[in-house]
Amino acid sequence: MYSNKSTQQPGSRSFESIKSIIQRKYAEKGPVHAKYEFQEYGLWLSEQLHDKKHKTLYIKLAKEKPRGLLEEARIFSIDYKTSSINRGKIFMWKLQQLENESK
């Protein structure tokens, strides 16, 4: 009753390519708009650290943590010599150290 043979012509495609699906998905997102200053700072921080994957984490930190600690950790992580372009892990490590020192 059912046949494994396709009824389509050999040159035609019935499926959309993964590449075009992903491109369309990311094209629809557009730029991120921040309503509050701490959101803007968190987004800027994620760009500075090359860690756009964790934008929400940096927004949360910008809202809850003292700005001086965040700036000191940011400067340290940017100046730190490493082969990795993503500075998020170094930033979090330094931020934790600074918080422990301030207690």
Short mmCIF file of C-alpha atoms in Angstrom, two decimals:
data_model
loop_
_atom_site.label_atom_id
_atom_site.label_comp_id
_atom_site.label_asym_id
_atom_site.label_seq_id
_atom_site.Cartn_x
_atom_site.Cartn_y
_atom_site.Cartn_z
CA MET A 1 0.00 0.00 0.00
CA TYR A 2 2.73 2.48 0.99
CA SER A 3 5.85 2.79 -1.06
CA ASN A 4 9.29 3.89 0.08
CA LYS A 5 9.88 5.53 -3.27
CA SER A 6 9.43 9.27 -3.38
CA THR A 7 6.89 10.66 -5.82
CA GLN A 8 8.86 13.88 -6.19
CA GLN A 9 11.23 14.65 -8.99
CA PRO A 10 14.93 14.07 -8.18
CA GLY A 11 15.94 17.75 -8.41
CA SER A 12 13.20 19.24 -6.22
CA ARG A 13 13.51 19.75 -2.49
CA SER A 14 10.68 19.43 -0.05
CA PHE A 15 12.64 20.42 3.04
CA GLU A 16 14.08 23.77 3.93
CA SER A 17 17.79 23.81 4.71
CA ILE A 18 18.95 24.14 8.31
CA LYS A 19 21.09 27.12 7.35
CA SER A 20 18.13 29.11 6.05
CA ILE A 21 16.03 28.26 9.12
CA ILE A 22 18.76 29.44 11.50
CA GLN A 23 19.40 32.61 9.49
CA ARG A 24 15.70 33.46 9.51
CA LYS A 25 15.45 32.81 13.26
CA TYR A 26 18.33 35.14 14.12
CA ALA A 27 17.22 37.80 11.64
CA GLU A 28 13.85 38.07 13.40
CA LYS A 29 15.36 38.78 16.83
CA GLY A 30 16.76 42.21 16.08
CA PRO A 31 18.53 44.47 18.58
CA VAL A 32 17.91 44.28 22.31
CA HIS A 33 16.40 47.41 23.85
CA ALA A 34 16.93 48.12 27.53
CA LYS A 35 14.34 50.00 29.55
CA TYR A 36 16.45 50.63 32.64
CA GLU A 37 20.04 51.73 33.14
CA PHE A 38 21.11 48.51 34.86
CA GLN A 39 19.85 46.52 31.87
CA GLU A 40 21.91 48.68 29.53
CA TYR A 41 24.96 48.24 31.74
CA GLY A 42 24.46 44.45 31.87
CA LEU A 43 24.24 44.24 28.08
CA TRP A 44 27.32 46.43 27.70
CA LEU A 45 29.17 44.26 30.22
CA SER A 46 28.32 41.08 28.29
CA GLU A 47 29.68 42.69 25.10
CA GLN A 48 32.87 43.83 26.85
CA LEU A 49 33.49 40.31 28.15
CA HIS A 50 32.56 38.68 24.80
CA ASP A 51 29.95 36.57 26.58
CA LYS A 52 26.65 37.42 24.87
CA LYS A 53 25.32 33.99 25.72
CA HIS A 54 24.86 35.06 29.37
CA LYS A 55 23.27 38.51 28.92
CA THR A 56 20.63 37.89 31.57
CA LEU A 57 23.26 36.95 34.15
CA TYR A 58 25.07 40.26 33.66
CA ILE A 59 21.81 42.20 33.83
CA LYS A 60 21.01 40.48 37.14
CA LEU A 61 24.50 41.24 38.48
CA ALA A 62 24.18 44.89 37.39
CA LYS A 63 20.91 45.14 39.30
CA GLU A 64 22.04 43.44 42.52
CA LYS A 65 25.81 44.01 42.91
CA PRO A 66 27.68 47.24 43.66
CA ARG A 67 28.91 48.89 40.49
CA GLY A 68 32.42 49.36 41.89
CA LEU A 69 32.91 45.61 42.31
CA LEU A 70 31.63 44.94 38.80
CA GLU A 71 33.95 47.54 37.30
CA GLU A 72 36.98 46.24 39.17
CA ALA A 73 36.24 42.66 38.07
CA ARG A 74 35.64 43.82 34.48
CA ILE A 75 38.94 45.68 34.29
CA PHE A 76 40.80 42.71 35.79
CA SER A 77 39.23 40.23 33.37
CA ILE A 78 39.92 42.37 30.30
CA ASP A 79 43.58 42.91 31.28
CA TYR A 80 44.11 39.23 32.18
CA LYS A 81 46.35 37.36 29.72
CA THR A 82 44.52 34.33 28.31
CA SER A 83 44.07 32.62 24.97
CA SER A 84 40.28 32.58 25.35
CA ILE A 85 38.33 35.53 23.98
CA ASN A 86 35.43 34.86 26.39
CA ARG A 87 36.24 36.56 29.69
CA GLY A 88 33.06 35.58 31.55
CA LYS A 89 34.62 32.87 33.70
CA ILE A 90 37.52 35.11 34.76
CA PHE A 91 35.06 37.92 35.54
CA MET A 92 32.92 35.69 37.77
CA TRP A 93 35.99 34.32 39.57
CA LYS A 94 37.33 37.83 40.29
CA LEU A 95 33.90 39.10 41.35
CA GLN A 96 33.61 36.28 43.87
CA GLN A 97 37.08 37.08 45.24
CA LEU A 98 36.22 40.77 45.59
CA GLU A 99 32.97 39.94 47.40
CA ASN A 100 34.81 37.66 49.82
CA GLU A 101 37.38 40.40 50.51
CA SER A 102 34.69 42.99 51.23
CA LYS A 103 32.98 40.79 53.86
#
